[in-house]
GROMACS .gro file of C-alpha atoms in nm:
model
  466
    1UNK     CA    1   9.189   8.048   6.072
    2UNK     CA    2   9.050   7.747   5.895
    3UNK     CA    3   8.685   7.680   5.941
    4UNK     CA    4   8.670   7.330   6.100
    5UNK     CA    5   8.344   7.256   5.924
    6UNK     CA    6   8.469   7.334   5.571
    7UNK     CA    7   8.540   7.016   5.372
    8UNK     CA    8   8.874   7.002   5.198
    9UNK     CA    9   8.882   7.002   4.817
   10UNK     CA   10   9.133   6.823   4.594
   11UNK     CA   11   9.420   7.025   4.447
   12UNK     CA   12   9.412   7.134   4.083
   13UNK     CA   13   9.618   6.954   3.820
   14UNK     CA   14   9.997   6.961   3.852
   15UNK     CA   15  10.047   7.186   3.551
   16UNK     CA   16   9.947   7.531   3.678
   17UNK     CA   17  10.068   7.886   3.711
   18UNK     CA   18  10.241   8.010   4.025
   19UNK     CA   19   9.930   8.197   4.145
   20UNK     CA   20   9.600   8.014   4.213
   21UNK     CA   21   9.312   8.095   3.980
   22UNK     CA   22   8.947   8.000   3.995
   23UNK     CA   23   8.872   7.694   3.775
   24UNK     CA   24   8.688   7.764   3.452
   25UNK     CA   25   8.320   7.676   3.443
   26UNK     CA   26   8.232   7.357   3.261
   27UNK     CA   27   8.009   7.384   2.952
   28UNK     CA   28   7.655   7.249   2.980
   29UNK     CA   29   7.636   6.872   2.940
   30UNK     CA   30   7.407   6.679   2.721
   31UNK     CA   31   7.116   6.485   2.857
   32UNK     CA   32   7.222   6.182   3.055
   33UNK     CA   33   7.554   6.335   3.150
   34UNK     CA   34   7.639   6.437   3.504
   35UNK     CA   35   7.677   6.803   3.589
   36UNK     CA   36   7.997   6.910   3.763
   37UNK     CA   37   8.073   7.160   4.040
   38UNK     CA   38   8.232   7.469   3.878
   39UNK     CA   39   8.522   7.518   4.121
   40UNK     CA   40   8.634   7.157   4.162
   41UNK     CA   41   8.502   6.975   3.855
   42UNK     CA   42   8.356   6.694   4.064
   43UNK     CA   43   8.047   6.509   3.944
   44UNK     CA   44   7.735   6.662   4.093
   45UNK     CA   45   7.401   6.503   4.161
   46UNK     CA   46   7.111   6.620   3.945
   47UNK     CA   47   6.909   6.920   4.066
   48UNK     CA   48   6.611   6.695   4.127
   49UNK     CA   49   6.792   6.504   4.400
   50UNK     CA   50   6.902   6.824   4.576
   51UNK     CA   51   6.550   6.938   4.609
   52UNK     CA   52   6.481   6.640   4.831
   53UNK     CA   53   6.686   6.814   5.106
   54UNK     CA   54   7.021   6.639   5.055
   55UNK     CA   55   7.350   6.785   4.947
   56UNK     CA   56   7.658   6.589   4.845
   57UNK     CA   57   7.972   6.727   5.015
   58UNK     CA   58   8.284   6.673   4.803
   59UNK     CA   59   8.523   6.414   4.948
   60UNK     CA   60   8.897   6.455   4.961
   61UNK     CA   61   9.098   6.234   4.728
   62UNK     CA   62   9.426   6.196   4.919
   63UNK     CA   63   9.596   5.991   4.650
   64UNK     CA   64   9.672   6.298   4.440
   65UNK     CA   65   9.737   6.542   4.728
   66UNK     CA   66  10.029   6.774   4.677
   67UNK     CA   67  10.258   6.952   4.923
   68UNK     CA   68  10.097   7.136   5.226
   69UNK     CA   69  10.258   7.452   5.093
   70UNK     CA   70  10.075   7.432   4.759
   71UNK     CA   71   9.929   7.777   4.673
   72UNK     CA   72   9.601   7.625   4.565
   73UNK     CA   73   9.572   7.433   4.886
   74UNK     CA   74   9.608   7.759   5.077
   75UNK     CA   75   9.308   7.885   4.884
   76UNK     CA   76   9.113   7.569   4.954
   77UNK     CA   77   9.190   7.584   5.327
   78UNK     CA   78   9.047   7.934   5.348
   79UNK     CA   79   8.719   7.854   5.180
   80UNK     CA   80   8.421   7.892   5.409
   81UNK     CA   81   8.147   7.634   5.429
   82UNK     CA   82   7.901   7.895   5.309
   83UNK     CA   83   8.105   7.954   4.993
   84UNK     CA   84   8.114   7.583   4.919
   85UNK     CA   85   7.744   7.538   4.973
   86UNK     CA   86   7.660   7.832   4.750
   87UNK     CA   87   7.902   7.707   4.490
   88UNK     CA   88   7.740   7.367   4.504
   89UNK     CA   89   7.396   7.514   4.455
   90UNK     CA   90   7.439   7.786   4.195
   91UNK     CA   91   7.811   7.846   4.139
   92UNK     CA   92   7.777   8.224   4.164
   93UNK     CA   93   8.035   8.291   4.441
   94UNK     CA   94   8.405   8.297   4.368
   95UNK     CA   95   8.687   8.162   4.586
   96UNK     CA   96   8.810   8.516   4.647
   97UNK     CA   97   8.496   8.602   4.845
   98UNK     CA   98   8.559   8.303   5.072
   99UNK     CA   99   8.915   8.413   5.136
  100UNK     CA  100   8.804   8.763   5.237
  101UNK     CA  101   8.556   8.623   5.488
  102UNK     CA  102   8.824   8.411   5.659
  103UNK     CA  103   9.072   8.694   5.711
  104UNK     CA  104   9.256   8.636   6.039
  105UNK     CA  105   9.118   8.796   6.354
  106UNK     CA  106   9.346   9.022   6.562
  107UNK     CA  107   9.536   8.854   6.845
  108UNK     CA  108   9.508   9.026   7.188
  109UNK     CA  109   9.837   9.152   7.333
  110UNK     CA  110   9.960   9.369   7.620
  111UNK     CA  111   9.701   9.221   7.859
  112UNK     CA  112   9.632   9.421   8.176
  113UNK     CA  113   9.460   9.298   8.495
  114UNK     CA  114   9.317   9.554   8.739
  115UNK     CA  115   9.057   9.603   9.016
  116UNK     CA  116   9.132   9.259   9.161
  117UNK     CA  117   8.906   9.134   9.443
  118UNK     CA  118   8.859   8.792   9.601
  119UNK     CA  119   8.613   8.686   9.329
  120UNK     CA  120   8.649   8.929   9.037
  121UNK     CA  121   8.892   9.126   8.823
  122UNK     CA  122   8.895   9.360   8.524
  123UNK     CA  123   9.082   9.265   8.209
  124UNK     CA  124   9.180   9.469   7.905
  125UNK     CA  125   9.420   9.435   7.613
  126UNK     CA  126   9.538   9.594   7.291
  127UNK     CA  127   9.475   9.457   6.939
  128UNK     CA  128   9.513   9.561   6.578
  129UNK     CA  129   9.222   9.743   6.421
  130UNK     CA  130   9.229   9.512   6.117
  131UNK     CA  131   8.915   9.293   6.112
  132UNK     CA  132   8.826   9.427   6.456
  133UNK     CA  133   8.468   9.489   6.348
  134UNK     CA  134   8.422   9.115   6.284
  135UNK     CA  135   8.479   9.024   6.650
  136UNK     CA  136   8.161   8.908   6.821
  137UNK     CA  137   8.300   8.726   7.127
  138UNK     CA  138   8.602   8.689   7.353
  139UNK     CA  139   8.731   8.354   7.482
  140UNK     CA  140   8.911   8.373   7.820
  141UNK     CA  141   9.112   8.075   7.939
  142UNK     CA  142   9.148   8.096   8.318
  143UNK     CA  143   9.348   7.835   8.510
  144UNK     CA  144   9.465   7.798   8.867
  145UNK     CA  145   9.841   7.777   8.901
  146UNK     CA  146   9.971   7.441   9.016
  147UNK     CA  147  10.046   7.434   9.387
  148UNK     CA  148  10.170   7.116   9.549
  149UNK     CA  149  10.071   7.249   9.892
  150UNK     CA  150   9.710   7.326   9.796
  151UNK     CA  151   9.427   7.210  10.019
  152UNK     CA  152   9.346   6.853   9.915
  153UNK     CA  153   8.994   6.891  10.055
  154UNK     CA  154   8.922   7.191   9.831
  155UNK     CA  155   8.632   7.147   9.589
  156UNK     CA  156   8.739   7.056   9.238
  157UNK     CA  157   8.770   7.332   8.983
  158UNK     CA  158   8.509   7.364   8.710
  159UNK     CA  159   8.597   7.424   8.342
  160UNK     CA  160   8.744   7.770   8.303
  161UNK     CA  161   8.714   7.862   7.935
  162UNK     CA  162   8.482   8.161   7.954
  163UNK     CA  163   8.288   8.293   7.657
  164UNK     CA  164   8.185   8.657   7.667
  165UNK     CA  165   8.023   8.887   7.415
  166UNK     CA  166   8.252   9.152   7.272
  167UNK     CA  167   8.191   9.445   7.505
  168UNK     CA  168   8.397   9.763   7.550
  169UNK     CA  169   8.718   9.708   7.745
  170UNK     CA  170   8.809   9.683   8.027
  171UNK     CA  171   8.574   9.392   8.092
  172UNK     CA  172   8.481   9.265   8.438
  173UNK     CA  173   8.516   8.891   8.502
  174UNK     CA  174   8.323   8.783   8.810
  175UNK     CA  175   8.232   8.442   8.950
  176UNK     CA  176   8.279   8.278   9.290
  177UNK     CA  177   8.231   7.933   9.135
  178UNK     CA  178   8.564   7.953   8.953
  179UNK     CA  179   8.755   8.221   9.148
  180UNK     CA  180   8.887   8.173   9.502
  181UNK     CA  181   9.044   8.433   9.733
  182UNK     CA  182   9.422   8.459   9.768
  183UNK     CA  183   9.479   8.225   9.473
  184UNK     CA  184   9.722   8.254   9.183
  185UNK     CA  185   9.579   8.218   8.831
  186UNK     CA  186   9.700   8.227   8.472
  187UNK     CA  187   9.490   8.386   8.197
  188UNK     CA  188   9.501   8.403   7.816
  189UNK     CA  189   9.257   8.556   7.566
  190UNK     CA  190   9.153   8.507   7.205
  191UNK     CA  191   8.904   8.690   6.985
  192UNK     CA  192   8.623   8.509   6.804
  193UNK     CA  193   8.366   8.566   6.532
  194UNK     CA  194   8.045   8.368   6.545
  195UNK     CA  195   7.936   8.229   6.207
  196UNK     CA  196   7.586   8.178   6.067
  197UNK     CA  197   7.614   7.804   6.129
  198UNK     CA  198   7.684   7.862   6.501
  199UNK     CA  199   8.053   7.780   6.483
  200UNK     CA  200   8.330   8.024   6.579
  201UNK     CA  201   8.628   8.151   6.386
  202UNK     CA  202   8.896   8.236   6.644
  203UNK     CA  203   9.230   8.411   6.661
  204UNK     CA  204   9.549   8.272   6.805
  205UNK     CA  205   9.576   8.273   7.186
  206UNK     CA  206   9.740   8.573   7.348
  207UNK     CA  207  10.041   8.548   7.575
  208UNK     CA  208   9.977   8.398   7.920
  209UNK     CA  209   9.992   8.629   8.221
  210UNK     CA  210   9.964   8.563   8.596
  211UNK     CA  211   9.778   8.735   8.878
  212UNK     CA  212   9.659   8.665   9.232
  213UNK     CA  213   9.309   8.727   9.369
  214UNK     CA  214   9.259   8.937   9.681
  215UNK     CA  215   9.134   8.892  10.038
  216UNK     CA  216   8.780   8.915  10.166
  217UNK     CA  217   8.659   9.274  10.175
  218UNK     CA  218   8.462   9.427  10.461
  219UNK     CA  219   8.145   9.343  10.269
  220UNK     CA  220   8.235   8.973  10.259
  221UNK     CA  221   8.341   8.970  10.625
  222UNK     CA  222   8.011   9.132  10.719
  223UNK     CA  223   7.835   8.842  10.550
  224UNK     CA  224   8.043   8.601  10.762
  225UNK     CA  225   7.965   8.810  11.070
  226UNK     CA  226   7.592   8.783  11.008
  227UNK     CA  227   7.616   8.404  10.968
  228UNK     CA  228   7.816   8.377  11.292
  229UNK     CA  229   7.559   8.583  11.481
  230UNK     CA  230   7.291   8.326  11.397
  231UNK     CA  231   7.461   8.049  11.598
  232UNK     CA  232   7.640   8.252  11.869
  233UNK     CA  233   7.392   8.157  12.141
  234UNK     CA  234   7.337   8.314  12.481
  235UNK     CA  235   7.600   8.516  12.668
  236UNK     CA  236   7.798   8.388  12.969
  237UNK     CA  237   8.009   8.587  13.214
  238UNK     CA  238   8.389   8.584  13.206
  239UNK     CA  239   8.660   8.747  13.412
  240UNK     CA  240   8.993   8.649  13.254
  241UNK     CA  241   9.166   8.591  12.920
  242UNK     CA  242   9.406   8.296  12.911
  243UNK     CA  243   9.675   8.141  12.693
  244UNK     CA  244   9.791   7.777  12.717
  245UNK     CA  245  10.134   7.635  12.632
  246UNK     CA  246  10.371   7.355  12.732
  247UNK     CA  247  10.575   7.366  13.052
  248UNK     CA  248  10.899   7.387  12.854
  249UNK     CA  249  10.768   7.696  12.680
  250UNK     CA  250  10.724   7.883  13.006
  251UNK     CA  251  11.045   7.742  13.157
  252UNK     CA  252  11.235   7.886  12.864
  253UNK     CA  253  11.063   8.220  12.913
  254UNK     CA  254  11.165   8.226  13.280
  255UNK     CA  255  11.522   8.164  13.170
  256UNK     CA  256  11.502   8.463  12.938
  257UNK     CA  257  11.346   8.679  13.206
  258UNK     CA  258  11.588   8.599  13.489
  259UNK     CA  259  11.910   8.569  13.292
  260UNK     CA  260  12.090   8.791  13.045
  261UNK     CA  261  12.286   8.502  12.891
  262UNK     CA  262  12.237   8.411  12.529
  263UNK     CA  263  11.922   8.207  12.483
  264UNK     CA  264  12.090   7.962  12.247
  265UNK     CA  265  12.292   7.817  12.537
  266UNK     CA  266  11.972   7.703  12.703
  267UNK     CA  267  11.856   7.512  12.398
  268UNK     CA  268  12.105   7.244  12.502
  269UNK     CA  269  11.892   7.170  12.807
  270UNK     CA  270  11.613   7.030  12.591
  271UNK     CA  271  11.693   6.729  12.371
  272UNK     CA  272  11.352   6.652  12.227
  273UNK     CA  273  11.314   6.800  11.877
  274UNK     CA  274  10.946   6.876  11.925
  275UNK     CA  275  11.025   7.065  12.245
  276UNK     CA  276  11.299   7.255  12.067
  277UNK     CA  277  11.037   7.368  11.814
  278UNK     CA  278  10.821   7.500  12.096
  279UNK     CA  279  11.119   7.676  12.247
  280UNK     CA  280  11.198   7.840  11.916
  281UNK     CA  281  10.839   7.967  11.915
  282UNK     CA  282  10.895   8.100  12.265
  283UNK     CA  283  11.213   8.267  12.151
  284UNK     CA  284  11.024   8.440  11.870
  285UNK     CA  285  10.737   8.559  12.090
  286UNK     CA  286  10.909   8.630  12.424
  287UNK     CA  287  11.222   8.842  12.409
  288UNK     CA  288  11.495   8.912  12.661
  289UNK     CA  289  11.444   9.132  12.965
  290UNK     CA  290  11.713   9.372  12.851
  291UNK     CA  291  11.519   9.436  12.526
  292UNK     CA  292  11.149   9.425  12.610
  293UNK     CA  293  11.128   9.361  12.983
  294UNK     CA  294  10.894   9.073  13.071
  295UNK     CA  295  10.659   9.133  12.778
  296UNK     CA  296  10.519   8.874  12.543
  297UNK     CA  297  10.558   9.006  12.188
  298UNK     CA  298  10.302   8.979  11.903
  299UNK     CA  299  10.372   8.735  11.618
  300UNK     CA  300  10.218   8.699  11.272
  301UNK     CA  301   9.890   8.507  11.264
  302UNK     CA  302   9.904   8.169  11.093
  303UNK     CA  303   9.687   8.060  10.798
  304UNK     CA  304   9.410   7.894  10.996
  305UNK     CA  305   9.049   7.980  10.917
  306UNK     CA  306   8.896   8.116  10.599
  307UNK     CA  307   9.124   8.117  10.297
  308UNK     CA  308   9.024   8.474  10.217
  309UNK     CA  309   9.074   8.617  10.565
  310UNK     CA  310   9.268   8.946  10.543
  311UNK     CA  311   9.440   8.886  10.880
  312UNK     CA  312   9.601   8.549  10.799
  313UNK     CA  313   9.973   8.585  10.749
  314UNK     CA  314   9.950   8.964  10.796
  315UNK     CA  315   9.817   9.073  11.135
  316UNK     CA  316  10.055   9.055  11.431
  317UNK     CA  317   9.910   8.968  11.770
  318UNK     CA  318   9.895   8.731  12.066
  319UNK     CA  319   9.629   8.460  12.081
  320UNK     CA  320   9.408   8.434  12.388
  321UNK     CA  321   9.099   8.234  12.476
  322UNK     CA  322   8.806   8.350  12.688
  323UNK     CA  323   8.541   8.075  12.680
  324UNK     CA  324   8.416   7.951  13.019
  325UNK     CA  325   8.226   7.646  13.140
  326UNK     CA  326   7.859   7.734  13.174
  327UNK     CA  327   7.824   7.565  13.517
  328UNK     CA  328   8.134   7.714  13.684
  329UNK     CA  329   8.192   8.041  13.499
  330UNK     CA  330   8.564   7.957  13.486
  331UNK     CA  331   8.794   7.856  13.197
  332UNK     CA  332   8.779   7.485  13.105
  333UNK     CA  333   9.048   7.263  13.254
  334UNK     CA  334   9.126   7.090  12.924
  335UNK     CA  335   9.336   7.256  12.656
  336UNK     CA  336   9.461   7.178  12.302
  337UNK     CA  337   9.784   7.375  12.345
  338UNK     CA  338   9.950   7.257  12.670
  339UNK     CA  339   9.901   7.201  13.041
  340UNK     CA  340  10.032   7.539  13.155
  341UNK     CA  341   9.819   7.851  13.139
  342UNK     CA  342   9.885   8.223  13.155
  343UNK     CA  343   9.581   8.410  13.292
  344UNK     CA  344   9.525   8.784  13.286
  345UNK     CA  345   9.232   8.992  13.410
  346UNK     CA  346   8.991   9.078  13.127
  347UNK     CA  347   9.000   9.451  13.197
  348UNK     CA  348   9.378   9.459  13.136
  349UNK     CA  349   9.320   9.369  12.767
  350UNK     CA  350   8.962   9.472  12.691
  351UNK     CA  351   8.842   9.813  12.813
  352UNK     CA  352   8.709  10.149  12.685
  353UNK     CA  353   9.057  10.230  12.551
  354UNK     CA  354   9.048   9.941  12.303
  355UNK     CA  355   8.854   9.866  11.984
  356UNK     CA  356   8.695   9.533  11.897
  357UNK     CA  357   8.686   9.385  11.545
  358UNK     CA  358   8.538   9.077  11.380
  359UNK     CA  359   8.809   8.872  11.207
  360UNK     CA  360   8.674   8.537  11.086
  361UNK     CA  361   8.420   8.255  11.122
  362UNK     CA  362   8.510   7.896  11.038
  363UNK     CA  363   8.501   7.526  11.130
  364UNK     CA  364   8.738   7.231  11.081
  365UNK     CA  365   8.513   6.947  10.957
  366UNK     CA  366   8.355   6.925  11.303
  367UNK     CA  367   8.040   7.051  11.471
  368UNK     CA  368   8.237   7.322  11.655
  369UNK     CA  369   8.257   7.668  11.505
  370UNK     CA  370   8.521   7.930  11.576
  371UNK     CA  371   8.498   8.310  11.575
  372UNK     CA  372   8.816   8.518  11.564
  373UNK     CA  373   8.798   8.859  11.730
  374UNK     CA  374   9.070   9.125  11.741
  375UNK     CA  375   9.125   9.360  12.035
  376UNK     CA  376   9.347   9.659  11.952
  377UNK     CA  377   9.440   9.956  12.172
  378UNK     CA  378   9.299  10.274  12.020
  379UNK     CA  379   9.542  10.435  11.777
  380UNK     CA  380   9.790  10.145  11.781
  381UNK     CA  381   9.937   9.998  11.457
  382UNK     CA  382   9.707   9.699  11.500
  383UNK     CA  383   9.408   9.930  11.531
  384UNK     CA  384   9.499  10.110  11.208
  385UNK     CA  385   9.542   9.777  11.028
  386UNK     CA  386   9.199   9.653  11.140
  387UNK     CA  387   9.015   9.978  11.063
  388UNK     CA  388   9.097   9.938  10.696
  389UNK     CA  389   9.008   9.568  10.666
  390UNK     CA  390   8.772   9.441  10.938
  391UNK     CA  391   8.416   9.522  11.053
  392UNK     CA  392   8.428   9.701  11.388
  393UNK     CA  393   8.198   9.576  11.664
  394UNK     CA  394   8.027   9.774  11.936
  395UNK     CA  395   8.215   9.668  12.249
  396UNK     CA  396   7.903   9.712  12.461
  397UNK     CA  397   7.653   9.546  12.229
  398UNK     CA  398   7.740   9.253  12.003
  399UNK     CA  399   7.676   8.878  11.987
  400UNK     CA  400   8.027   8.756  12.076
  401UNK     CA  401   8.219   8.952  12.342
  402UNK     CA  402   8.099   9.253  12.541
  403UNK     CA  403   8.238   9.497  12.796
  404UNK     CA  404   7.978   9.693  12.990
  405UNK     CA  405   7.983   9.895  13.310
  406UNK     CA  406   7.765   9.806  13.607
  407UNK     CA  407   7.789  10.010  13.928
  408UNK     CA  408   8.125  10.144  13.820
  409UNK     CA  409   8.266   9.798  13.751
  410UNK     CA  410   8.346   9.654  13.408
  411UNK     CA  411   8.150   9.337  13.338
  412UNK     CA  412   8.233   9.092  13.057
  413UNK     CA  413   8.027   8.836  12.864
  414UNK     CA  414   8.107   8.590  12.583
  415UNK     CA  415   7.897   8.383  12.343
  416UNK     CA  416   7.831   8.029  12.464
  417UNK     CA  417   7.786   7.836  12.138
  418UNK     CA  418   8.100   7.940  11.947
  419UNK     CA  419   8.466   7.906  12.044
  420UNK     CA  420   8.622   8.252  12.059
  421UNK     CA  421   8.984   8.312  11.957
  422UNK     CA  422   9.093   8.658  12.064
  423UNK     CA  423   9.397   8.831  11.912
  424UNK     CA  424   9.550   9.113  12.117
  425UNK     CA  425   9.769   9.330  11.896
  426UNK     CA  426  10.010   9.481  12.153
  427UNK     CA  427  10.278   9.327  12.379
  428UNK     CA  428  10.155   9.182  12.710
  429UNK     CA  429  10.368   9.205  13.023
  430UNK     CA  430  10.402   8.879  13.218
  431UNK     CA  431  10.378   9.061  13.546
  432UNK     CA  432  10.015   9.147  13.469
  433UNK     CA  433   9.907   8.783  13.504
  434UNK     CA  434   9.996   8.440  13.643
  435UNK     CA  435  10.119   8.106  13.508
  436UNK     CA  436   9.985   7.781  13.655
  437UNK     CA  437   9.931   7.418  13.560
  438UNK     CA  438   9.580   7.306  13.465
  439UNK     CA  439   9.424   6.992  13.616
  440UNK     CA  440   9.261   6.868  13.295
  441UNK     CA  441   9.391   6.700  12.979
  442UNK     CA  442   9.574   6.824  12.675
  443UNK     CA  443   9.345   6.762  12.376
  444UNK     CA  444   9.574   6.806  12.075
  445UNK     CA  445   9.301   6.714  11.826
  446UNK     CA  446   9.126   7.044  11.907
  447UNK     CA  447   9.420   7.259  11.803
  448UNK     CA  448   9.346   7.514  11.532
  449UNK     CA  449   9.709   7.583  11.435
  450UNK     CA  450   9.709   7.630  11.054
  451UNK     CA  451   9.374   7.450  11.041
  452UNK     CA  452   9.196   7.459  10.706
  453UNK     CA  453   8.834   7.563  10.682
  454UNK     CA  454   8.573   7.311  10.569
  455UNK     CA  455   8.464   7.447  10.227
  456UNK     CA  456   8.144   7.239  10.226
  457UNK     CA  457   7.996   7.373  10.551
  458UNK     CA  458   7.682   7.572  10.480
  459UNK     CA  459   7.687   7.734  10.823
  460UNK     CA  460   8.016   7.925  10.792
  461UNK     CA  461   8.074   7.970  10.417
  462UNK     CA  462   7.965   8.251  10.189
  463UNK     CA  463   7.941   8.256   9.810
  464UNK     CA  464   8.275   8.420   9.736
  465UNK     CA  465   8.515   8.126   9.736
  466UNK     CA  466   8.644   7.960  10.052
   0.00000   0.00000   0.00000
C-alpha cells in the first residue's frame, strides 16, 4: 500500500526500457553549480542549507506525467518516505530497498466470531504467512446494523474503528461503550504496520461479516438486582395477586368458557378495532373449555424493560400485579390496563412448591421504577428456563416479595417503593379467583406494554449497555 506521506516523484524520460532502473548518479558539479538528487535529477539545495534543519521535498511536475500504468510510476508509488529522505541526504539507498519495505500486508479472511456476550466477543481469522512478521496492529471496523425500528432515545454511537496491538488470535473485543446487548453488528478487519514516523501501512479490508450480541448474564442481572435492592423500601403486607383488563376482554373469555362455538363468530359482536385487538389477545391467552378448561394460558413476554433482559421475547407466562396501598393494605383502585380485575389468593400462586427469580429492573423516563419477578412451579418448564438464566431469590428472605409462615399460616409481603410485575409461568384456572370491576380510573399512561428503558437513568442502569 502506498505510504500517504511519501511525496510523488516525476516520471523518467519517455525513452526508456520496459523495466524500471535506478537513475544513474550525476557527476560532481563545479563550484557555483547546483547539486542534484541522484534518483530524480532535481536541483538540490547546498549542504549548508540542510544543516539549518530544513529539507526540500521534491514537488510533482504534472505537466509531463505519463500513464498511471507506467512501470516507473509503480516504482515511485512504492517508495517510502524514509528512502526518499535518505536519498536526499546521502543517496546511499536504492529504490529496490524502498519497494521491499512496502510489500503488501496480508488481508484477513475466513473471519470467525465466538464467545459472544452482551458486551464482548472473540474474533479470529486466517491470513497468509507472507509479510506476517511485519504486522504490528489490527484495525477492527465495528458498526451497528441499520434498524428503522431502533430506540430513538438510545444514546448515540461512538466511533467504532478499534486499534489493537497484534496479539495471538483469537482476540477478545470488550467494551460496553460501543457494544449493546441483543444488537446486530457488522465487522471487518485489516492488518497494519506502524512506521517510524508514526503512520500506518495497512492491508485491504477483509470481507464484512455479521453477528448479534447476547443477553444479560446472571452476573449482569445480579448487578441490576443489587441496584434494585437499594431503593426497594420497606415491606407491606399483601393477600392477593391481580390482573386488570378491559370488560370486553373478560366478556369474550366468558363466551369461550360457556360456549363451544367457534370464537371467530363472536368477533362480529365487537365493531371497534381497538376492542378487536384486545379480543385477539384474549383469544391467544384464554383457550376454549374443551381444550384447556377455564385456564388462562401463558403467552410470550413482550420487549418492555432492559434491552438485554434474557426473558424478553422468550419466557412464557401470565402477568400479575401485587402492590397494595400502604394505608388500606389492598390493591389500588386505579389501573393502567382496564377497569376489570381478576384476583386470586396469593398462596395459590406463591407457596413452598414454587421458586422465585429476579427478572429485571427498569424505569420509563419517570420517577417510578419497576422490578420484574418470576414465580415458577418447581420442576416446570418455566422453572428450568429461569434456573439457567436468572438469579434465584430466597422466597422467605429478599427485598421484593416474601412468603413466610406464621402460626401455620402463609404470610406475604412486598416492597413499597418499587412497582412489582410478577410473571407466573403456568396456566391459571379462572375458577381459582374472581373477576370484578374496580371503582377507580384507568390510567393508560402508566402502562408498561413494550415500554423502553431509560438508558440515561443512573439508578437502574449498569455498565454493560442498556
